[in-house]
Amino acid sequence: SDDDSEDEDDKKMSKHDKELRNRIAGDVMTSDPDISFADVIGLANVKLALYETIILPYIRPDLFESVKKSTQGLLLFGPPG
Protein backbone atom coordinates (compact mmCIF):
# COMPACT_ATOMS: atom_id res chain seq x y z
CA SER A 1 0.00 0.00 0.00
CA ASP A 2 0.98 3.68 -0.22
CA ASP A 3 1.47 3.91 3.55
CA ASP A 4 4.07 1.12 3.44
CA SER A 5 6.06 2.85 0.69
CA GLU A 6 5.89 6.15 2.61
CA ASP A 7 7.26 4.40 5.71
CA GLU A 8 10.15 3.02 3.64
CA ASP A 9 10.84 6.47 2.20
CA ASP A 10 10.87 7.94 5.72
CA LYS A 11 13.49 5.42 6.81
CA LYS A 12 15.74 6.31 3.87
CA MET A 13 15.44 10.08 4.38
CA SER A 14 17.87 12.08 6.44
CA LYS A 15 16.62 14.21 9.33
CA HIS A 16 17.31 17.34 7.27
CA ASP A 17 15.25 16.01 4.33
CA LYS A 18 12.34 15.16 6.63
CA GLU A 19 12.38 18.66 8.13
CA LEU A 20 12.50 20.22 4.65
CA ARG A 21 9.63 18.03 3.43
CA ASN A 22 7.52 19.02 6.43
CA ARG A 23 8.22 22.74 5.90
CA ILE A 24 7.31 22.51 2.22
CA ALA A 25 4.18 20.47 2.94
CA GLY A 26 2.94 23.28 5.17
CA ASP A 27 3.03 25.70 2.22
CA VAL A 28 1.35 23.45 -0.35
CA MET A 29 -2.31 24.16 -0.98
CA THR A 30 -4.44 21.04 -1.22
CA SER A 31 -7.77 22.71 -1.95
CA ASP A 32 -8.95 25.38 -4.35
CA PRO A 33 -8.99 28.84 -2.80
CA ASP A 34 -12.11 30.91 -3.32
CA ILE A 35 -10.09 33.68 -5.04
CA SER A 36 -9.84 34.72 -8.68
CA PHE A 37 -7.66 37.18 -10.58
CA ALA A 38 -10.56 39.65 -10.43
CA ASP A 39 -10.14 39.72 -6.63
CA VAL A 40 -6.54 40.95 -6.99
CA ILE A 41 -6.38 44.68 -7.68
CA GLY A 42 -3.54 45.89 -9.88
CA LEU A 43 -0.50 43.77 -10.77
CA ALA A 44 -1.73 43.35 -14.35
CA ASN A 45 1.73 42.40 -15.62
CA VAL A 46 2.11 39.75 -12.91
CA LYS A 47 -1.33 38.29 -13.62
CA LEU A 48 -0.54 38.20 -17.34
CA ALA A 49 2.78 36.44 -16.69
CA LEU A 50 1.04 33.84 -14.51
CA TYR A 51 -1.66 33.30 -17.12
CA GLU A 52 0.76 32.94 -20.05
CA THR A 53 3.36 30.87 -18.21
CA ILE A 54 1.29 28.57 -16.00
CA ILE A 55 -2.43 28.65 -16.69
CA LEU A 56 -2.68 28.84 -20.48
CA PRO A 57 -0.25 25.95 -21.18
CA TYR A 58 -2.22 23.84 -18.70
CA ILE A 59 -5.62 24.72 -20.18
CA ARG A 60 -4.59 24.67 -23.87
CA PRO A 61 -1.49 22.50 -24.35
CA ASP A 62 -2.31 22.29 -28.08
CA LEU A 63 -1.28 25.94 -28.46
CA PHE A 64 2.21 25.13 -27.19
CA GLU A 65 2.98 21.96 -29.17
CA SER A 66 5.21 23.80 -31.64
CA VAL A 67 7.21 25.55 -28.92
CA LYS A 68 10.65 23.93 -28.75
CA LYS A 69 11.28 24.60 -25.06
CA SER A 70 8.61 25.54 -22.58
CA THR A 71 9.10 27.85 -19.65
CA GLN A 72 10.39 25.91 -16.69
CA GLY A 73 8.61 27.98 -14.07
CA LEU A 74 7.99 31.39 -12.61
CA LEU A 75 9.79 32.91 -9.64
CA LEU A 76 7.44 34.58 -7.19
CA PHE A 77 9.00 36.80 -4.56
CA GLY A 78 7.99 39.37 -2.02
CA PRO A 79 6.21 39.41 1.30
CA PRO A 80 3.31 37.01 1.75
CA GLY A 81 -0.22 38.30 1.62
mmCIF file of N, CA, C and O in Angstrom:
data_model
loop_
_atom_site.group_PDB
_atom_site.id
_atom_site.type_symbol
_atom_site.label_atom_id
_atom_site.label_comp_id
_atom_site.label_asym_id
_atom_site.label_seq_id
_atom_site.Cartn_x
_atom_site.Cartn_y
_atom_site.Cartn_z
ATOM 1 N N SER A 1 0.833 -1.193 0.000
ATOM 2 C CA SER A 1 0.000 0.000 0.000
ATOM 3 C C SER A 1 0.872 1.250 0.000
ATOM 4 O O SER A 1 2.079 1.188 0.206
ATOM 5 N N ASP A 2 0.248 2.408 -0.183
ATOM 6 C CA ASP A 2 0.981 3.677 -0.224
ATOM 7 C C ASP A 2 1.614 3.999 1.126
ATOM 8 O O ASP A 2 2.687 4.581 1.193
ATOM 9 N N ASP A 3 0.933 3.625 2.211
ATOM 10 C CA ASP A 3 1.470 3.905 3.547
ATOM 11 C C ASP A 3 2.772 3.154 3.783
ATOM 12 O O ASP A 3 3.693 3.679 4.400
ATOM 13 N N ASP A 4 2.854 1.918 3.287
ATOM 14 C CA ASP A 4 4.075 1.125 3.441
ATOM 15 C C ASP A 4 5.230 1.752 2.688
ATOM 16 O O ASP A 4 6.349 1.822 3.192
ATOM 17 N N SER A 5 4.984 2.237 1.473
ATOM 18 C CA SER A 5 6.057 2.850 0.694
ATOM 19 C C SER A 5 6.483 4.177 1.319
ATOM 20 O O SER A 5 7.657 4.534 1.280
ATOM 21 N N GLU A 6 5.537 4.905 1.925
ATOM 22 C CA GLU A 6 5.894 6.150 2.607
ATOM 23 C C GLU A 6 6.748 5.859 3.828
ATOM 24 O O GLU A 6 7.676 6.601 4.127
ATOM 25 N N ASP A 7 6.449 4.780 4.566
ATOM 26 C CA ASP A 7 7.259 4.401 5.714
ATOM 27 C C ASP A 7 8.679 4.053 5.281
ATOM 28 O O ASP A 7 9.642 4.433 5.942
ATOM 29 N N GLU A 8 8.827 3.349 4.164
ATOM 30 C CA GLU A 8 10.152 3.016 3.640
ATOM 31 C C GLU A 8 10.911 4.270 3.249
ATOM 32 O O GLU A 8 12.094 4.407 3.522
ATOM 33 N N ASP A 9 10.212 5.209 2.595
ATOM 34 C CA ASP A 9 10.843 6.467 2.198
ATOM 35 C C ASP A 9 11.308 7.245 3.427
ATOM 36 O O ASP A 9 12.375 7.855 3.413
ATOM 37 N N ASP A 10 10.502 7.235 4.493
ATOM 38 C CA ASP A 10 10.874 7.937 5.718
ATOM 39 C C ASP A 10 12.155 7.355 6.316
ATOM 40 O O ASP A 10 12.994 8.098 6.813
ATOM 41 N N LYS A 11 12.300 6.053 6.262
ATOM 42 C CA LYS A 11 13.489 5.416 6.814
ATOM 43 C C LYS A 11 14.741 5.783 6.023
ATOM 44 O O LYS A 11 15.818 5.900 6.583
ATOM 45 N N LYS A 12 14.596 5.985 4.724
ATOM 46 C CA LYS A 12 15.739 6.305 3.867
ATOM 47 C C LYS A 12 16.121 7.781 3.928
ATOM 48 O O LYS A 12 17.232 8.144 3.589
ATOM 49 N N MET A 13 15.206 8.635 4.376
ATOM 50 C CA MET A 13 15.437 10.077 4.384
ATOM 51 C C MET A 13 16.260 10.513 5.581
ATOM 52 O O MET A 13 16.103 9.991 6.680
ATOM 53 N N SER A 14 17.108 11.511 5.343
ATOM 54 C CA SER A 14 17.871 12.083 6.444
ATOM 55 C C SER A 14 16.946 12.980 7.276
ATOM 56 O O SER A 14 15.867 13.369 6.832
ATOM 57 N N LYS A 15 17.400 13.329 8.453
ATOM 58 C CA LYS A 15 16.621 14.208 9.327
ATOM 59 C C LYS A 15 16.391 15.554 8.642
ATOM 60 O O LYS A 15 15.297 16.109 8.692
ATOM 61 N N HIS A 16 17.418 16.062 7.981
ATOM 62 C CA HIS A 16 17.311 17.341 7.269
ATOM 63 C C HIS A 16 16.250 17.260 6.170
ATOM 64 O O HIS A 16 15.444 18.177 6.022
ATOM 65 N N ASP A 17 16.243 16.173 5.400
ATOM 66 C CA ASP A 17 15.251 16.012 4.330
ATOM 67 C C ASP A 17 13.835 15.927 4.890
ATOM 68 O O ASP A 17 12.894 16.471 4.310
ATOM 69 N N LYS A 18 13.663 15.260 6.009
ATOM 70 C CA LYS A 18 12.337 15.158 6.633
ATOM 71 C C LYS A 18 11.850 16.531 7.083
ATOM 72 O O LYS A 18 10.685 16.883 6.877
ATOM 73 N N GLU A 19 12.754 17.317 7.683
ATOM 74 C CA GLU A 19 12.377 18.660 8.127
ATOM 75 C C GLU A 19 12.003 19.534 6.933
ATOM 76 O O GLU A 19 11.019 20.277 6.973
ATOM 77 N N LEU A 20 12.780 19.437 5.851
ATOM 78 C CA LEU A 20 12.502 20.217 4.648
ATOM 79 C C LEU A 20 11.159 19.813 4.046
ATOM 80 O O LEU A 20 10.357 20.661 3.675
ATOM 81 N N ARG A 21 10.909 18.512 3.965
ATOM 82 C CA ARG A 21 9.633 18.034 3.433
ATOM 83 C C ARG A 21 8.462 18.552 4.254
ATOM 84 O O ARG A 21 7.450 19.005 3.711
ATOM 85 N N ASN A 22 8.592 18.548 5.566
ATOM 86 C CA ASN A 22 7.517 19.025 6.430
ATOM 87 C C ASN A 22 7.291 20.525 6.276
ATOM 88 O O ASN A 22 6.150 20.982 6.288
ATOM 89 N N ARG A 23 8.364 21.297 6.110
ATOM 90 C CA ARG A 23 8.218 22.743 5.901
ATOM 91 C C ARG A 23 7.531 23.029 4.576
ATOM 92 O O ARG A 23 6.658 23.891 4.483
ATOM 93 N N ILE A 24 7.917 22.307 3.531
ATOM 94 C CA ILE A 24 7.307 22.514 2.218
ATOM 95 C C ILE A 24 5.844 22.086 2.241
ATOM 96 O O ILE A 24 4.978 22.763 1.687
ATOM 97 N N ALA A 25 5.550 20.970 2.887
ATOM 98 C CA ALA A 25 4.180 20.466 2.944
ATOM 99 C C ALA A 25 3.244 21.473 3.600
ATOM 100 O O ALA A 25 2.063 21.567 3.237
ATOM 101 N N GLY A 26 3.757 22.269 4.521
ATOM 102 C CA GLY A 26 2.938 23.278 5.175
ATOM 103 C C GLY A 26 2.551 24.414 4.246
ATOM 104 O O GLY A 26 1.575 25.123 4.488
ATOM 105 N N ASP A 27 3.305 24.609 3.166
ATOM 106 C CA ASP A 27 3.034 25.697 2.224
ATOM 107 C C ASP A 27 2.250 25.252 0.997
ATOM 108 O O ASP A 27 1.847 26.083 0.195
ATOM 109 N N VAL A 28 2.044 23.972 0.827
ATOM 110 C CA VAL A 28 1.349 23.450 -0.350
ATOM 111 C C VAL A 28 -0.154 23.502 -0.109
ATOM 112 O O VAL A 28 -0.651 23.034 0.917
ATOM 113 N N MET A 29 -0.856 24.082 -1.080
ATOM 114 C CA MET A 29 -2.311 24.157 -0.977
ATOM 115 C C MET A 29 -2.917 22.871 -1.530
ATOM 116 O O MET A 29 -2.572 22.446 -2.620
ATOM 117 N N THR A 30 -3.819 22.287 -0.774
ATOM 118 C CA THR A 30 -4.441 21.035 -1.217
ATOM 119 C C THR A 30 -5.896 21.230 -1.630
ATOM 120 O O THR A 30 -6.542 20.280 -2.043
ATOM 121 N N SER A 31 -6.409 22.440 -1.516
ATOM 122 C CA SER A 31 -7.772 22.709 -1.947
ATOM 123 C C SER A 31 -7.782 23.993 -2.761
ATOM 124 O O SER A 31 -6.862 24.800 -2.698
ATOM 125 N N ASP A 32 -8.830 24.184 -3.525
ATOM 126 C CA ASP A 32 -8.951 25.382 -4.349
ATOM 127 C C ASP A 32 -9.358 26.565 -3.483
ATOM 128 O O ASP A 32 -10.378 26.508 -2.788
ATOM 129 N N PRO A 33 -8.582 27.645 -3.555
ATOM 130 C CA PRO A 33 -8.995 28.836 -2.797
ATOM 131 C C PRO A 33 -10.180 29.501 -3.498
ATOM 132 O O PRO A 33 -10.372 29.341 -4.693
ATOM 133 N N ASP A 34 -10.952 30.218 -2.763
ATOM 134 C CA ASP A 34 -12.108 30.906 -3.320
ATOM 135 C C ASP A 34 -11.696 32.318 -3.749
ATOM 136 O O ASP A 34 -12.270 33.306 -3.304
ATOM 137 N N ILE A 35 -10.641 32.403 -4.588
ATOM 138 C CA ILE A 35 -10.086 33.680 -5.039
ATOM 139 C C ILE A 35 -9.849 33.583 -6.537
ATOM 140 O O ILE A 35 -9.422 32.555 -7.044
ATOM 141 N N SER A 36 -10.130 34.678 -7.241
ATOM 142 C CA SER A 36 -9.841 34.721 -8.678
ATOM 143 C C SER A 36 -8.962 35.929 -8.966
ATOM 144 O O SER A 36 -8.713 36.763 -8.091
ATOM 145 N N PHE A 37 -8.474 36.027 -10.199
ATOM 146 C CA PHE A 37 -7.664 37.182 -10.582
ATOM 147 C C PHE A 37 -8.439 38.479 -10.414
ATOM 148 O O PHE A 37 -7.862 39.522 -10.138
ATOM 149 N N ALA A 38 -9.746 38.440 -10.578
ATOM 150 C CA ALA A 38 -10.564 39.645 -10.431
ATOM 151 C C ALA A 38 -10.519 40.182 -8.999
ATOM 152 O O ALA A 38 -10.714 41.369 -8.772
ATOM 153 N N ASP A 39 -10.235 39.301 -8.032
ATOM 154 C CA ASP A 39 -10.144 39.718 -6.629
ATOM 155 C C ASP A 39 -8.842 40.460 -6.328
ATOM 156 O O ASP A 39 -8.733 41.138 -5.307
ATOM 157 N N VAL A 40 -7.841 40.317 -7.190
ATOM 158 C CA VAL A 40 -6.545 40.955 -6.987
ATOM 159 C C VAL A 40 -6.531 42.268 -7.762
ATOM 160 O O VAL A 40 -6.661 42.276 -8.982
ATOM 161 N N ILE A 41 -6.368 43.355 -7.049
ATOM 162 C CA ILE A 41 -6.380 44.675 -7.680
ATOM 163 C C ILE A 41 -4.967 45.029 -8.122
ATOM 164 O O ILE A 41 -4.003 44.855 -7.378
ATOM 165 N N GLY A 42 -4.846 45.511 -9.355
ATOM 166 C CA GLY A 42 -3.540 45.888 -9.883
ATOM 167 C C GLY A 42 -2.740 44.672 -10.308
ATOM 168 O O GLY A 42 -3.280 43.598 -10.557
ATOM 169 N N LEU A 43 -1.440 44.841 -10.403
ATOM 170 C CA LEU A 43 -0.502 43.775 -10.765
ATOM 171 C C LEU A 43 -0.860 43.112 -12.096
ATOM 172 O O LEU A 43 -0.718 41.899 -12.262
ATOM 173 N N ALA A 44 -1.304 43.902 -13.063
ATOM 174 C CA ALA A 44 -1.730 43.353 -14.351
ATOM 175 C C ALA A 44 -0.606 42.586 -15.036
ATOM 176 O O ALA A 44 -0.846 41.511 -15.599
ATOM 177 N N ASN A 45 0.621 43.101 -14.964
ATOM 178 C CA ASN A 45 1.734 42.402 -15.618
ATOM 179 C C ASN A 45 2.047 41.073 -14.938
ATOM 180 O O ASN A 45 2.415 40.104 -15.587
ATOM 181 N N VAL A 46 1.873 40.995 -13.639
ATOM 182 C CA VAL A 46 2.110 39.751 -12.906
ATOM 183 C C VAL A 46 1.025 38.733 -13.243
ATOM 184 O O VAL A 46 1.316 37.556 -13.485
ATOM 185 N N LYS A 47 -0.225 39.188 -13.280
ATOM 186 C CA LYS A 47 -1.331 38.290 -13.616
ATOM 187 C C LYS A 47 -1.187 37.769 -15.045
ATOM 188 O O LYS A 47 -1.438 36.593 -15.307
ATOM 189 N N LEU A 48 -0.740 38.627 -15.964
ATOM 190 C CA LEU A 48 -0.537 38.200 -17.343
ATOM 191 C C LEU A 48 0.590 37.167 -17.433
ATOM 192 O O LEU A 48 0.461 36.154 -18.123
ATOM 193 N N ALA A 49 1.673 37.390 -16.698
ATOM 194 C CA ALA A 49 2.784 36.437 -16.688
ATOM 195 C C ALA A 49 2.344 35.082 -16.139
ATOM 196 O O ALA A 49 2.690 34.034 -16.689
ATOM 197 N N LEU A 50 1.569 35.087 -15.069
ATOM 198 C CA LEU A 50 1.042 33.839 -14.509
ATOM 199 C C LEU A 50 0.138 33.125 -15.515
ATOM 200 O O LEU A 50 0.224 31.911 -15.692
ATOM 201 N N TYR A 51 -0.727 33.886 -16.155
ATOM 202 C CA TYR A 51 -1.657 33.300 -17.116
ATOM 203 C C TYR A 51 -0.913 32.683 -18.295
ATOM 204 O O TYR A 51 -1.180 31.543 -18.676
ATOM 205 N N GLU A 52 0.048 33.428 -18.863
ATOM 206 C CA GLU A 52 0.764 32.943 -20.050
ATOM 207 C C GLU A 52 1.750 31.825 -19.734
ATOM 208 O O GLU A 52 1.979 30.951 -20.565
ATOM 209 N N THR A 53 2.318 31.840 -18.551
ATOM 210 C CA THR A 53 3.358 30.870 -18.207
ATOM 211 C C THR A 53 2.810 29.592 -17.583
ATOM 212 O O THR A 53 3.307 28.504 -17.856
ATOM 213 N N ILE A 54 1.797 29.716 -16.756
ATOM 214 C CA ILE A 54 1.293 28.570 -15.996
ATOM 215 C C ILE A 54 -0.089 28.114 -16.455
ATOM 216 O O ILE A 54 -0.307 26.950 -16.787
ATOM 217 N N ILE A 55 -1.027 29.024 -16.487
ATOM 218 C CA ILE A 55 -2.430 28.651 -16.694
ATOM 219 C C ILE A 55 -2.727 28.262 -18.133
ATOM 220 O O ILE A 55 -3.297 27.195 -18.394
ATOM 221 N N LEU A 56 -2.353 29.108 -19.083
ATOM 222 C CA LEU A 56 -2.680 28.836 -20.483
ATOM 223 C C LEU A 56 -2.065 27.530 -21.002
ATOM 224 O O LEU A 56 -2.764 26.741 -21.636
ATOM 225 N N PRO A 57 -0.787 27.243 -20.731
ATOM 226 C CA PRO A 57 -0.255 25.953 -21.183
ATOM 227 C C PRO A 57 -0.969 24.752 -20.557
ATOM 228 O O PRO A 57 -1.059 23.691 -21.161
ATOM 229 N N TYR A 58 -1.492 24.923 -19.355
ATOM 230 C CA TYR A 58 -2.220 23.842 -18.701
ATOM 231 C C TYR A 58 -3.603 23.648 -19.335
ATOM 232 O O TYR A 58 -4.041 22.526 -19.568
ATOM 233 N N ILE A 59 -4.278 24.778 -19.603
ATOM 234 C CA ILE A 59 -5.624 24.717 -20.175
ATOM 235 C C ILE A 59 -5.595 24.326 -21.649
ATOM 236 O O ILE A 59 -6.427 23.547 -22.106
ATOM 237 N N ARG A 60 -4.655 24.888 -22.427
ATOM 238 C CA ARG A 60 -4.595 24.673 -23.872
ATOM 239 C C ARG A 60 -3.211 24.203 -24.313
ATOM 240 O O ARG A 60 -2.465 24.933 -24.953
ATOM 241 N N PRO A 61 -2.817 22.986 -23.960
ATOM 242 C CA PRO A 61 -1.488 22.501 -24.347
ATOM 243 C C PRO A 61 -1.304 22.444 -25.867
ATOM 244 O O PRO A 61 -0.177 22.513 -26.357
ATOM 245 N N ASP A 62 -2.399 22.353 -26.621
ATOM 246 C CA ASP A 62 -2.305 22.294 -28.082
ATOM 247 C C ASP A 62 -1.694 23.571 -28.659
ATOM 248 O O ASP A 62 -1.054 23.540 -29.714
ATOM 249 N N LEU A 63 -1.855 24.686 -27.983
ATOM 250 C CA LEU A 63 -1.278 25.939 -28.458
ATOM 251 C C LEU A 63 0.242 25.981 -28.317
ATOM 252 O O LEU A 63 0.904 26.786 -28.954
ATOM 253 N N PHE A 64 0.795 25.097 -27.501
ATOM 254 C CA PHE A 64 2.214 25.133 -27.190
ATOM 255 C C PHE A 64 2.977 23.933 -27.749
ATOM 256 O O PHE A 64 4.142 23.735 -27.421
ATOM 257 N N GLU A 65 2.329 23.140 -28.603
ATOM 258 C CA GLU A 65 2.980 21.960 -29.167
ATOM 259 C C GLU A 65 4.187 22.313 -30.023
ATOM 260 O O GLU A 65 5.171 21.592 -30.057
ATOM 261 N N SER A 66 4.122 23.436 -30.740
ATOM 262 C CA SER A 66 5.212 23.804 -31.639
ATOM 263 C C SER A 66 6.356 24.528 -30.929
ATOM 264 O O SER A 66 7.407 24.746 -31.518
ATOM 265 N N VAL A 67 6.169 24.870 -29.680
ATOM 266 C CA VAL A 67 7.214 25.550 -28.924
ATOM 267 C C VAL A 67 8.305 24.540 -28.593
ATOM 268 O O VAL A 67 8.033 23.483 -28.031
ATOM 269 N N LYS A 68 9.538 24.867 -28.963
ATOM 270 C CA LYS A 68 10.654 23.928 -28.749
ATOM 271 C C LYS A 68 10.919 23.682 -27.269
ATOM 272 O O LYS A 68 11.085 22.571 -26.834
ATOM 273 N N LYS A 69 10.989 24.754 -26.483
ATOM 274 C CA LYS A 69 11.277 24.598 -25.062
ATOM 275 C C LYS A 69 10.292 25.446 -24.271
ATOM 276 O O LYS A 69 10.195 26.647 -24.480
ATOM 277 N N SER A 70 9.582 24.812 -23.379
ATOM 278 C CA SER A 70 8.607 25.543 -22.582
ATOM 279 C C SER A 70 9.289 26.219 -21.402
ATOM 280 O O SER A 70 10.395 25.870 -21.013
ATOM 281 N N THR A 71 8.611 27.189 -20.842
ATOM 282 C CA THR A 71 9.103 27.853 -19.650
ATOM 283 C C THR A 71 9.153 26.843 -18.517
ATOM 284 O O THR A 71 8.231 26.055 -18.334
ATOM 285 N N GLN A 72 10.215 26.877 -17.760
ATOM 286 C CA GLN A 72 10.391 25.911 -16.688
ATOM 287 C C GLN A 72 9.691 26.304 -15.392
ATOM 288 O O GLN A 72 9.520 25.503 -14.511
ATOM 289 N N GLY A 73 9.296 27.560 -15.275
ATOM 290 C CA GLY A 73 8.609 27.980 -14.066
ATOM 291 C C GLY A 73 8.577 29.484 -13.971
ATOM 292 O O GLY A 73 8.951 30.196 -14.891
ATOM 293 N N LEU A 74 8.128 29.960 -12.844
ATOM 294 C CA LEU A 74 7.985 31.386 -12.608
ATOM 295 C C LEU A 74 8.395 31.654 -11.173
ATOM 296 O O LEU A 74 7.893 31.000 -10.250
ATOM 297 N N LEU A 75 9.314 32.573 -10.971
ATOM 298 C CA LEU A 75 9.787 32.911 -9.637
ATOM 299 C C LEU A 75 8.880 33.974 -9.029
ATOM 300 O O LEU A 75 8.725 35.055 -9.582
ATOM 301 N N LEU A 76 8.266 33.646 -7.919
ATOM 302 C CA LEU A 76 7.436 34.584 -7.195
ATOM 303 C C LEU A 76 8.203 35.018 -5.947
ATOM 304 O O LEU A 76 8.743 34.189 -5.229
ATOM 305 N N PHE A 77 8.265 36.313 -5.716
ATOM 306 C CA PHE A 77 8.997 36.802 -4.558
ATOM 307 C C PHE A 77 8.272 37.971 -3.935
ATOM 308 O O PHE A 77 7.431 38.594 -4.568
ATOM 309 N N GLY A 78 8.595 38.264 -2.728
ATOM 310 C CA GLY A 78 7.987 39.370 -2.022
ATOM 311 C C GLY A 78 7.336 38.882 -0.735
ATOM 312 O O GLY A 78 7.289 37.686 -0.468
ATOM 313 N N PRO A 79 6.833 39.819 0.044
ATOM 314 C CA PRO A 79 6.214 39.413 1.299
ATOM 315 C C PRO A 79 4.909 38.670 1.054
ATOM 316 O O PRO A 79 4.215 38.931 0.070
ATOM 317 N N PRO A 80 4.564 37.721 1.928
ATOM 318 C CA PRO A 80 3.308 37.011 1.751
ATOM 319 C C PRO A 80 2.121 37.929 1.996
ATOM 320 O O PRO A 80 2.222 38.913 2.731
ATOM 321 N N GLY A 81 1.009 37.552 1.390
ATOM 322 C CA GLY A 81 -0.223 38.295 1.621
ATOM 323 C C GLY A 81 -0.417 39.320 0.648
ATOM 324 O O GLY A 81 -0.885 40.017 0.061
#
